[in-house]
């Protein structure tokens, strides 16, 4: 398991984002599992809303290539997205849309094991958006989205001051999803 590179992709850039906190908590678990996690910053990519006319006139923005190269350097992904009206965030979908416009972008995502996580102030924890996200990522860039997923409800009260999950049952569930990701990615890289 040592040396497995996992890129966490938070679909929220909001200050104080529960999904960014969840990504950081997941990174700590991945380190415990012997993986080497890193966290992408989608806001820093400065990608405009996807528009075919814009692409035709100006090409694919440099930020899409930056993320494609970052993704290519990783063995697996953890996509962490809040739920906006039962859908993943526009930031996340737009980013994947731009990266997929590059041949190397599609190659950087295709077939890579991916785990889905979500945090929400509601009781369902963003579960509805994970259904949409699973379908989108499995078809468009053909990521290998593993069956287990994690939806963290009541996220405003879910974290300790140190950033870990406060509830032991939730912590075990998160660990289980990430252990399944590491196991899958390790088996595929063997």
N, CA, C and O of each residue as an XYZ file, in Angstrom:
760
protein
N       0.807     -1.196      0.000
C       0.000      0.000      0.000
C       0.850      1.260      0.000
O       0.394      2.296     -0.483
N       2.063      1.209      0.522
C       2.902      2.391      0.606
C       3.163      2.950     -0.779
O       3.383      2.206     -1.735
N       3.134      4.256     -0.871
C       3.424      4.907     -2.125
C       2.231      5.150     -3.018
O       2.373      5.805     -4.051
N       1.061      4.650     -2.664
C      -0.134      4.886     -3.464
C      -0.482      6.370     -3.383
O      -0.720      6.895     -2.295
N      -0.511      7.040     -4.523
C      -0.792      8.484     -4.555
C      -2.278      8.700     -4.799
O      -2.832      8.236     -5.796
N      -2.912      9.408     -3.877
C      -4.351      9.655     -3.944
C      -4.600     11.157     -3.967
O      -4.166     11.883     -3.073
N      -5.303     11.612     -4.997
C      -5.656     13.027     -5.115
C      -7.073     13.236     -4.604
O      -8.018     12.628     -5.107
N      -7.217     14.090     -3.614
C      -8.530     14.465     -3.107
C      -8.986     15.704     -3.859
O      -8.239     16.674     -3.980
N     -10.208     15.671     -4.363
C     -10.742     16.752     -5.192
C     -11.997     17.299     -4.521
O     -13.089     16.770     -4.730
N     -11.854     18.362     -3.711
C     -13.028     18.956     -3.076
C     -13.809     19.795     -4.082
O     -13.240     20.639     -4.775
N     -15.101     19.560     -4.156
C     -15.953     20.296     -5.082
C     -16.476     21.589     -4.509
O     -17.422     22.166     -5.044
N     -15.877     22.057     -3.428
C     -16.280     23.314     -2.811
C     -15.047     24.155     -2.542
O     -14.023     23.648     -2.084
N     -15.153     25.438     -2.830
C     -14.074     26.372     -2.534
C     -14.498     27.360     -1.444
O     -13.782     28.320     -1.160
N     -15.648     27.125     -0.845
C     -16.192     28.038      0.162
C     -15.293     28.072      1.396
O     -14.815     27.035      1.854
N     -15.069     29.259      1.922
C     -14.334     29.405      3.168
C     -15.067     28.634      4.261
O     -16.273     28.803      4.442
N     -14.351     27.802      4.978
C     -14.958     27.000      6.037
C     -15.760     25.814      5.530
O     -16.562     25.252      6.276
N     -15.564     25.427      4.293
C     -16.320     24.335      3.671
C     -16.218     23.039      4.470
O     -15.124     22.599      4.823
N     -17.374     22.434      4.751
C     -17.390     21.140      5.435
C     -16.786     20.066      4.536
O     -16.192     19.105      5.026
N     -16.936     20.227      3.231
C     -16.383     19.236      2.312
C     -14.870     19.328      2.243
O     -14.195     18.313      2.071
N     -14.329     20.529      2.375
C     -12.876     20.651      2.461
C     -12.391     20.055      3.784
O     -11.343     19.409      3.824
N     -13.142     20.266      4.861
C     -12.792     19.643      6.143
C     -12.839     18.117      6.024
O     -11.973     17.417      6.547
N     -13.859     17.617      5.331
C     -13.966     16.171      5.133
C     -12.795     15.659      4.296
O     -12.263     14.582      4.568
N     -12.393     16.418      3.286
C     -11.233     16.029      2.473
C      -9.974     15.959      3.335
O      -9.167     15.042      3.183
N      -9.806     16.918      4.230
C      -8.633     16.909      5.116
C      -8.686     15.717      6.078
O      -7.665     15.080      6.338
N      -9.876     15.420      6.601
C     -10.029     14.250      7.476
C      -9.730     12.968      6.701
O      -9.095     12.052      7.224
N     -10.189     12.909      5.456
C      -9.924     11.739      4.610
C      -8.430     11.610      4.319
O      -7.898     10.500      4.283
N      -7.757     12.733      4.111
C      -6.312     12.697      3.864
C      -5.580     12.089      5.062
O      -4.637     11.317      4.888
N      -6.010     12.434      6.268
C      -5.389     11.868      7.470
C      -5.598     10.352      7.528
O      -4.681      9.610      7.880
N      -6.793      9.901      7.186
C      -7.070      8.455      7.171
C      -6.218      7.771      6.102
O      -5.665      6.696      6.338
N      -6.114      8.386      4.941
C      -5.304      7.799      3.867
C      -3.845      7.661      4.284
O      -3.197      6.665      3.961
N      -3.327      8.656      5.000
C      -1.949      8.544      5.502
C      -1.827      7.355      6.460
O      -0.838      6.622      6.420
N      -2.834      7.166      7.323
C      -2.836      6.015      8.238
C      -2.831      4.699      7.463
O      -2.271      3.703      7.920
N      -3.457      4.703      6.293
C      -3.535      3.503      5.453
C      -2.287      3.318      4.585
O      -2.217      2.375      3.797
N      -1.314      4.202      4.724
C      -0.067      4.086      3.988
C      -0.048      4.765      2.637
O       0.916      4.616      1.888
N      -1.092      5.509      2.308
C      -1.152      6.217      1.026
C      -0.519      7.599      1.163
O      -0.256      8.078      2.267
N      -0.286      8.222      0.019
C       0.273      9.574     -0.039
C      -0.786     10.505     -0.624
O      -0.883     10.639     -1.844
N      -1.588     11.154      0.239
C      -2.653     12.019     -0.271
C      -2.178     13.435     -0.561
O      -1.246     13.938      0.066
N      -2.835     14.062     -1.519
C      -2.686     15.496     -1.753
C      -4.069     16.028     -2.111
O      -4.940     15.280     -2.554
N      -4.256     17.331     -1.913
C      -5.566     17.941     -2.106
C      -5.495     18.967     -3.230
O      -4.662     19.872     -3.199
N      -6.364     18.826     -4.215
C      -6.439     19.779     -5.330
C      -7.166     21.041     -4.876
O      -8.010     20.997     -3.981
N      -6.829     22.160     -5.499
C      -7.491     23.438     -5.230
C      -8.164     23.890     -6.516
O      -7.525     24.506     -7.369
N      -9.449     23.589     -6.663
C     -10.150     23.901     -7.909
C     -10.290     25.395     -8.138
O     -10.283     25.842     -9.285
N     -10.416     26.175     -7.078
C     -10.541     27.631     -7.243
C      -9.286     28.210     -7.900
O      -9.380     29.109     -8.735
N      -8.124     27.701     -7.527
C      -6.862     28.213     -8.059
C      -6.719     27.977     -9.561
O      -5.899     28.627    -10.208
N      -7.500     27.063    -10.121
C      -7.422     26.779    -11.558
C      -8.008     27.904    -12.398
O      -7.676     28.037    -13.576
N      -8.878     28.714    -11.800
C      -9.488     29.872    -12.468
C     -10.122     29.499    -13.807
O      -9.848     30.126    -14.831
N     -10.966     28.477    -13.788
C     -11.622     28.026    -15.018
C     -12.942     28.768    -15.219
O     -13.768     28.812    -14.307
N     -13.149     29.349    -16.396
C     -14.444     29.972    -16.671
C     -15.511     28.894    -16.861
O     -15.189     27.714    -17.001
N     -16.754     29.296    -16.865
C     -17.838     28.357    -17.155
C     -17.614     27.812    -18.558
O     -17.342     28.569    -19.489
N     -17.732     26.479    -18.708
C     -17.462     25.875    -20.011
C     -18.388     26.439    -21.076
O     -19.595     26.575    -20.873
N     -17.791     26.764    -22.216
C     -18.512     27.328    -23.357
C     -17.741     26.902    -24.609
O     -16.561     27.223    -24.747
N     -18.391     26.191    -25.508
C     -17.723     25.694    -26.715
C     -17.194     26.834    -27.579
O     -16.144     26.697    -28.205
N     -17.910     27.961    -27.620
C     -17.421     29.110    -28.387
C     -16.141     29.668    -27.771
O     -15.207     30.032    -28.486
N     -16.103     29.733    -26.452
C     -14.900     30.193    -25.761
C     -13.738     29.244    -26.033
O     -12.615     29.683    -26.279
N     -14.011     27.951    -25.987
C     -12.964     26.968    -26.276
C     -12.455     27.121    -27.707
O     -11.250     27.053    -27.949
N     -13.368     27.325    -28.653
C     -12.966     27.483    -30.056
C     -12.125     28.741    -30.252
O     -11.182     28.746    -31.043
N     -12.464     29.794    -29.537
C     -11.761     31.065    -29.705
C     -10.437     31.115    -28.943
O      -9.461     31.686    -29.428
N     -10.406     30.518    -27.749
C      -9.234     30.690    -26.886
C      -8.546     29.387    -26.494
O      -7.479     29.409    -25.880
N      -9.141     28.265    -26.839
C      -8.576     26.983    -26.434
C      -8.966     26.627    -25.011
O      -9.713     27.352    -24.354
N      -8.454     25.515    -24.552
C      -8.738     25.054    -23.190
C      -7.859     25.853    -22.226
O      -6.655     25.975    -22.454
N      -8.435     26.395    -21.159
C      -7.653     27.184    -20.209
C      -6.503     26.383    -19.594
O      -6.594     25.167    -19.427
N      -5.435     27.083    -19.267
C      -4.246     26.441    -18.706
C      -4.555     25.666    -17.430
O      -3.933     24.637    -17.166
N      -5.506     26.147    -16.638
C      -5.852     25.471    -15.387
C      -6.324     24.046    -15.601
O      -6.082     23.182    -14.758
N      -6.994     23.786    -16.717
C      -7.453     22.425    -17.009
C      -6.258     21.503    -17.234
O      -6.255     20.359    -16.780
N      -5.253     22.000    -17.931
C      -4.040     21.218    -18.138
C      -3.278     20.988    -16.844
O      -2.694     19.925    -16.633
N      -3.289     21.993    -15.985
C      -2.641     21.857    -14.676
C      -3.261     20.713    -13.887
O      -2.550     19.870    -13.340
N      -4.598     20.686    -13.831
C      -5.262     19.612    -13.089
C      -5.084     18.265    -13.788
O      -4.920     17.246    -13.118
N      -5.113     18.244    -15.116
C      -4.916     16.983    -15.842
C      -3.554     16.381    -15.507
O      -3.441     15.173    -15.302
N      -2.518     17.224    -15.451
C      -1.179     16.726    -15.102
C      -1.138     16.252    -13.647
O      -0.509     15.243    -13.331
N      -1.819     16.997    -12.767
C      -1.872     16.589    -11.365
C      -2.580     15.240    -11.239
O      -2.123     14.365    -10.505
N      -3.682     15.075    -11.946
C      -4.431     13.820    -11.902
C      -3.606     12.668    -12.478
O      -3.647     11.554    -11.958
N      -2.864     12.934    -13.543
C      -2.039     11.891    -14.164
C      -0.975     11.369    -13.203
O      -0.546     10.221    -13.312
N      -0.556     12.205    -12.273
C       0.465     11.814    -11.308
C      -0.067     11.081    -10.091
O       0.674     10.844     -9.137
N      -1.344     10.720    -10.111
C      -1.962     10.029     -8.978
C      -2.562      8.698     -9.423
O      -2.942      8.520    -10.580
N      -2.635      7.778     -8.479
C      -3.142      6.432     -8.750
C      -4.639      6.295     -8.528
O      -5.275      5.401     -9.086
N      -5.200      7.182     -7.714
C      -6.617      7.098     -7.349
C      -7.100      8.481     -6.935
O      -6.309      9.388     -6.678
N      -8.421      8.614     -6.878
C      -9.026      9.900     -6.517
C     -10.065      9.715     -5.419
O     -10.676      8.656     -5.280
N     -10.244     10.778     -4.646
C     -11.362     10.896     -3.717
C     -12.051     12.204     -4.079
O     -11.480     13.280     -3.899
N     -13.263     12.115     -4.583
C     -14.030     13.303     -4.956
C     -14.980     13.605     -3.804
O     -15.761     12.752     -3.382
N     -14.899     14.835     -3.303
C     -15.666     15.255     -2.132
C     -16.522     16.446     -2.545
O     -15.994     17.521     -2.830
N     -17.833     16.263     -2.580
C     -18.682     17.337     -3.091
C     -19.911     17.564     -2.233
O     -20.582     16.616     -1.827
N     -20.202     18.835     -1.958
C     -21.484     19.125     -1.317
C     -22.626     18.907     -2.304
O     -22.414     18.622     -3.482
N     -23.811     19.048     -1.795
C     -25.016     18.877     -2.615
C     -25.676     20.237     -2.812
O     -25.991     20.932     -1.847
N     -25.879     20.603     -4.063
C     -26.624     21.817     -4.402
C     -27.865     21.380     -5.157
O     -27.766     20.961     -6.310
N     -29.023     21.469     -4.535
C     -30.281     21.072     -5.173
C     -30.215     19.651     -5.727
O     -30.637     19.394     -6.855
N     -29.688     18.743     -4.933
C     -29.569     17.317     -5.241
C     -28.546     17.013     -6.334
O     -28.548     15.918     -6.896
N     -27.677     17.972     -6.636
C     -26.637     17.782     -7.649
C     -25.269     18.120     -7.066
O     -25.177     18.845     -6.076
N     -24.204     17.597     -7.678
C     -22.860     18.031     -7.306
C     -22.694     19.513     -7.646
O     -23.520     20.088     -8.355
N     -21.655     20.108     -7.153
C     -21.466     21.544     -7.352
C     -21.132     21.893     -8.800
O     -20.494     21.107     -9.500
N     -21.563     23.069     -9.246
C     -21.164     23.545    -10.571
C     -19.640     23.638    -10.703
O     -19.098     23.362    -11.773
N     -18.950     24.022     -9.636
C     -17.489     24.100     -9.673
C     -16.883     22.759    -10.069
O     -16.003     22.704    -10.928
N     -17.342     21.694     -9.458
C     -16.798     20.364     -9.736
C     -17.134     19.901    -11.150
O     -16.253     19.449    -11.881
N     -18.390     20.009    -11.535
C     -18.811     19.564    -12.874
C     -18.095     20.365    -13.952
O     -17.614     19.794    -14.931
N     -18.019     21.679    -13.784
C     -17.347     22.537    -14.756
C     -15.871     22.166    -14.885
O     -15.327     22.135    -15.989
N     -15.232     21.888    -13.762
C     -13.813     21.517    -13.790
C     -13.603     20.219    -14.568
O     -12.714     20.140    -15.416
N     -14.406     19.218    -14.286
C     -14.288     17.944    -15.012
C     -14.591     18.151    -16.495
O     -13.931     17.561    -17.351
N     -15.587     18.987    -16.804
C     -15.895     19.279    -18.209
C     -14.677     19.850    -18.927
O     -14.349     19.412    -20.029
N     -14.001     20.826    -18.314
C     -12.829     21.424    -18.960
C     -11.691     20.409    -19.089
O     -11.084     20.301    -20.154
N     -11.399     19.672    -18.030
C     -10.299     18.697    -18.085
C     -10.577     17.648    -19.158
O      -9.658     17.196    -19.841
N     -11.838     17.264    -19.305
C     -12.189     16.231    -20.289
C     -12.025     16.707    -21.729
O     -12.037     15.887    -22.647
N     -11.874     17.996    -21.944
C     -11.678     18.517    -23.300
C     -10.266     18.249    -23.811
O     -10.009     18.376    -25.008
N      -9.364     17.886    -22.934
C      -7.982     17.583    -23.306
C      -7.802     16.072    -23.428
O      -8.242     15.336    -22.545
N      -7.168     15.589    -24.497
C      -6.913     14.144    -24.594
C      -6.155     13.618    -23.371
O      -6.465     12.541    -22.861
N      -5.166     14.379    -22.906
C      -4.430     13.946    -21.718
C      -5.290     14.055    -20.459
O      -5.035     13.370    -19.469
N      -6.303     14.912    -20.498
C      -7.233     15.018    -19.377
C      -8.070     13.767    -19.243
O      -8.227     13.228    -18.148
N      -8.608     13.305    -20.359
C      -9.399     12.070    -20.327
C      -8.532     10.894    -19.887
O      -8.959     10.061    -19.088
N      -7.314     10.835    -20.415
C      -6.408      9.741    -20.067
C      -6.058      9.771    -18.581
O      -5.881      8.721    -17.963
N      -5.958     10.974    -18.004
C      -5.586     11.094    -16.592
C      -6.678     10.598    -15.652
O      -6.403     10.298    -14.490
N      -7.924     10.507    -16.143
C      -9.055     10.088    -15.310
C      -9.524      8.671    -15.619
O     -10.011      7.969    -14.733
N      -9.380      8.257    -16.852
C      -9.962      7.008    -17.338
C      -9.488      5.794    -16.553
O      -8.290      5.527    -16.463
N     -10.448      5.058    -15.982
C     -10.158      3.806    -15.305
C      -9.537      3.917    -13.930
O      -9.215      2.898    -13.319
N      -9.360      5.134    -13.424
C      -8.726      5.276    -12.115
C      -9.748      5.082    -10.998
O     -10.846      5.635    -11.053
N      -9.382      4.291     -9.981
C     -10.282      4.079     -8.851
C     -10.614      5.404     -8.167
O      -9.741      6.238     -7.927
N     -11.887      5.571     -7.863
C     -12.377      6.830     -7.304
C     -13.391      6.535     -6.204
O     -14.288      5.709     -6.371
N     -13.231      7.223     -5.084
C     -14.200      7.142     -3.988
C     -14.970      8.454     -3.933
O     -14.430      9.515     -4.246
N     -16.232      8.372     -3.533
C     -17.092      9.548     -3.429
C     -17.442      9.821     -1.974
O     -17.848      8.924     -1.235
N     -17.274     11.087     -1.576
C     -17.622     11.540     -0.236
C     -18.439     12.815     -0.356
O     -18.312     13.559     -1.328
N     -19.275     13.056      0.636
C     -20.058     14.284      0.669
C     -20.349     14.664      2.106
O     -20.484     13.806      2.978
N     -20.443     15.969      2.341
C     -20.844     16.486      3.649
C     -21.890     17.560      3.428
O     -21.805     18.347      2.486
N     -22.877     17.582      4.310
C     -23.984     18.523      4.166
C     -24.565     18.825      5.542
O     -24.499     17.985      6.440
N     -25.132     20.017      5.717
C     -25.782     20.300      6.994
C     -27.071     19.500      7.181
O     -27.554     19.366      8.305
N     -27.623     18.975      6.108
C     -28.850     18.183      6.185
C     -28.586     16.763      6.651
O     -27.443     16.307      6.686
N     -29.644     16.080      7.003
C     -29.530     14.719      7.541
C     -29.005     13.708      6.522
O     -28.358     12.732      6.903
N     -29.274     13.930      5.231
C     -28.842     12.968      4.208
C     -27.367     13.103      3.841
O     -26.807     12.209      3.206
N     -26.742     14.188      4.224
C     -25.311     14.335      4.006
C     -24.882     14.473      2.560
O     -23.724     14.206      2.239
N     -25.780     14.881      1.681
C     -25.420     15.017      0.269
C     -25.566     13.735     -0.519
O     -25.058     13.632     -1.636
N     -26.246     12.767      0.037
C     -26.387     11.453     -0.596
C     -26.974     11.532     -2.002
O     -26.523     10.816     -2.896
N     -27.971     12.390     -2.208
C     -28.603     12.475     -3.537
C     -27.607     12.929     -4.600
O     -27.646     12.446     -5.732
N     -26.723     13.847     -4.247
C     -25.747     14.317     -5.233
C     -24.733     13.234     -5.576
O     -24.202     13.213     -6.686
N     -24.460     12.336     -4.635
C     -23.509     11.260     -4.917
C     -24.035     10.311     -5.986
O     -23.255      9.744     -6.751
N     -25.348     10.135     -6.042
C     -25.937      9.298     -7.096
C     -25.669      9.901     -8.475
O     -25.287      9.198     -9.410
N     -25.875     11.202     -8.584
C     -25.625     11.904     -9.847
C     -24.134     11.879    -10.171
O     -23.742     11.612    -11.307
N     -23.313     12.157     -9.173
C     -21.870     12.205     -9.373
C     -21.311     10.847     -9.790
O     -20.441     10.773    -10.657
N     -21.803      9.786     -9.182
C     -21.365      8.431     -9.546
C     -21.638      8.165    -11.027
O     -20.772      7.664    -11.744
N     -22.828      8.501    -11.469
C     -23.204      8.298    -12.870
C     -22.321      9.138    -13.792
O     -21.789      8.629    -14.779
N     -22.167     10.404    -13.476
C     -21.375     11.327    -14.294
C     -19.925     10.862    -14.427
O     -19.403     10.767    -15.538
N     -19.279     10.573    -13.309
C     -17.862     10.202    -13.347
C     -17.627      8.826    -13.958
O     -16.569      8.579    -14.536
N     -18.589      7.941    -13.839
C     -18.451      6.602    -14.421
C     -18.572      6.619    -15.934
O     -17.969      5.793    -16.618
N     -19.349      7.557    -16.459
C     -19.599      7.598    -17.900
C     -18.667      8.562    -18.613
O     -17.967      8.162    -19.544
N     -18.644      9.810    -18.201
C     -17.917     10.850    -18.928
C     -16.419     10.599    -18.960
O     -15.881     10.332    -20.035
N     -15.715     10.671    -17.829
C     -14.293     10.349    -17.897
C     -13.995      8.885    -17.606
O     -12.828      8.500    -17.537
N     -15.018      8.066    -17.434
C     -14.885      6.620    -17.207
C     -13.985      6.290    -16.027
O     -13.127      5.411    -16.107
N     -14.195      7.012    -14.931
C     -13.496      6.669    -13.698
C     -14.092      5.376    -13.146
O     -15.261      5.075    -13.387
N     -13.305      4.629    -12.420
C     -13.769      3.407    -11.777
C     -14.246      3.789    -10.372
O     -13.480      3.733     -9.411
N     -15.513      4.174    -10.267
C     -16.066      4.620     -8.987
C     -16.406      3.385     -8.157
O     -17.240      2.568     -8.546
N     -15.747      3.267     -7.008
C     -15.957      2.082     -6.170
C     -17.350      2.133     -5.530
O     -17.890      3.219     -5.319
N     -17.934      0.972     -5.222
C     -19.294      0.953     -4.657
C     -19.460      1.676     -3.323
O     -20.412      2.443     -3.183
N     -18.574      1.469     -2.322
C     -18.821      2.168     -1.065
C     -18.650      3.674     -1.234
O     -17.791      4.136     -1.985
N     -19.473      4.419     -0.531
C     -19.378      5.873     -0.536
C     -19.699      6.365      0.866
O     -20.155      5.592      1.709
N     -19.460      7.655      1.121
C     -19.664      8.199      2.460
C     -20.376      9.531      2.364
O     -19.913     10.444      1.679
N     -21.510      9.645      3.056
C     -22.281     10.890      3.118
C     -22.386     11.306      4.579
O     -22.948     10.583      5.401
N     -21.845     12.468      4.891
C     -21.791     12.971      6.259
C     -22.903     13.984      6.494
O     -22.831     15.114      6.010
N     -23.921     13.586      7.227
C     -25.016     14.486      7.568
C     -24.688     15.337      8.779
O     -23.768     15.036      9.539
N     -25.463     16.412      8.949
C     -25.288     17.325     10.090
C     -23.830     17.750     10.232
O     -23.265     17.726     11.325
N     -23.234     18.140      9.107
C     -21.796     18.412      9.048
C     -21.348     19.550      9.950
O     -20.190     19.579     10.367
N     -22.225     20.478     10.258
C     -21.837     21.609     11.101
C     -21.378     21.156     12.484
O     -20.581     21.838     13.127
N     -21.872     20.019     12.940
C     -21.499     19.501     14.256
C     -20.627     18.249     14.169
O     -20.383     17.606     15.189
N     -20.159     17.895     12.993
C     -19.532     16.585     12.791
C     -18.039     16.514     13.075
O     -17.493     15.417     13.202
N     -17.360     17.663     13.177
C     -15.903     17.653     13.288
C     -15.434     18.099     14.668
O     -16.048     18.958     15.301
N     -14.339     17.502     15.120
C     -13.699     17.953     16.356
C     -12.898     19.218     16.048
O     -12.748     19.599     14.887
N     -12.391     19.857     17.086
C     -11.561     21.053     16.900
C     -10.298     20.725     16.099
O      -9.726     21.599     15.448
N      -9.870     19.471     16.150
C      -8.667     19.043     15.417
C      -8.973     18.656     13.975
O      -8.053     18.365     13.210
N     -10.248     18.646     13.590
C     -10.625     18.341     12.215
C     -10.994     16.895     11.948
O     -11.305     16.543     10.810
N     -10.969     16.057     12.957
C     -11.369     14.655     12.789
C     -12.886     14.543     12.926
O     -13.543     15.461     13.417
N     -13.425     13.428     12.495
C     -14.854     13.192     12.693
C     -15.107     12.897     14.170
O     -14.407     12.089     14.781
N     -16.106     13.556     14.729
C     -16.399     13.420     16.158
C     -17.068     12.088     16.491
O     -16.844     11.530     17.565
N     -17.876     11.585     15.586
C     -18.630     10.359     15.827
C     -17.812      9.141     15.383
O     -17.376      9.065     14.235
N     -17.611      8.204     16.290
C     -16.789      7.024     16.002
C     -17.376      6.167     14.883
O     -16.635      5.631     14.059
N     -18.693      6.037     14.849
C     -19.334      5.245     13.792
C     -19.078      5.880     12.423
O     -18.794      5.174     11.455
N     -19.177      7.200     12.342
C     -18.890      7.886     11.080
C     -17.417      7.741     10.711
O     -17.081      7.537      9.544
N     -16.545      7.847     11.703
C     -15.110      7.692     11.442
C     -14.807      6.301     10.889
O     -14.004      6.161      9.966
N     -15.444      5.274     11.449
C     -15.237      3.904     10.941
C     -15.766      3.762      9.514
O     -15.149      3.103      8.677
N     -16.911      4.386      9.248
C     -17.480      4.307      7.894
C     -16.558      4.977      6.878
O     -16.335      4.438      5.794
N     -16.022      6.148      7.222
C     -15.086      6.834      6.331
C     -13.842      5.975      6.117
O     -13.375      5.825      4.988
N     -13.314      5.421      7.184
C     -12.142      4.551      7.086
C     -12.424      3.369      6.158
O     -11.572      2.995      5.351
N     -13.618      2.782      6.270
C     -13.975      1.641      5.429
C     -14.000      1.978      3.951
O     -13.524      1.198      3.126
N     -14.555      3.138      3.609
C     -14.596      3.562      2.203
C     -13.182      3.776      1.680
O     -12.847      3.334      0.581
N     -12.360      4.449      2.464
C     -10.999      4.747      2.011
C     -10.130      3.493      1.969
O      -9.259      3.373      1.108
N     -10.357      2.566      2.883
C      -9.631      1.289      2.837
C     -10.003      0.517      1.576
O      -9.147     -0.117      0.960
N     -11.277      0.567      1.190
C     -11.709     -0.099     -0.047
C     -11.057      0.542     -1.264
O     -10.682     -0.154     -2.207
N     -10.920      1.861     -1.248
C     -10.256      2.557     -2.354
C      -8.792      2.134     -2.447
O      -8.303      1.804     -3.528
N      -8.103      2.145     -1.323
C      -6.687      1.765     -1.310
C      -6.520      0.320     -1.774
O      -5.614      0.018     -2.551
N      -7.381     -0.562     -1.306
C      -7.312     -1.974     -1.708
C      -7.526     -2.122     -3.216
O      -6.795     -2.857     -3.880
N      -8.522     -1.426     -3.750
C      -8.816     -1.505     -5.184
C      -7.664     -0.946     -6.007
O      -7.217     -1.573     -6.967
N      -7.184      0.233     -5.627
C      -6.099      0.865     -6.384
C      -4.820      0.042     -6.315
O      -4.091     -0.064     -7.302
N      -4.548     -0.536     -5.160
C      -3.355     -1.369     -5.006
C      -3.452     -2.616     -5.885
O      -2.480     -3.000     -6.535
N      -4.616     -3.238     -5.900
C      -4.812     -4.438     -6.727
C      -4.662     -4.116     -8.209
O      -4.093     -4.907     -8.961
N      -5.165     -2.968     -8.629
C      -5.084     -2.600    -10.046
C      -3.679     -2.204    -10.470
O      -3.324     -2.330    -11.642
N      -2.879     -1.725     -9.527
C      -1.524     -1.310     -9.882
C      -0.519     -2.450     -9.775
O       0.647     -2.289    -10.137
N      -0.967     -3.604     -9.277
C      -0.047     -4.749     -9.102
C       0.244     -5.433    -10.422
O       0.994     -6.408    -10.460
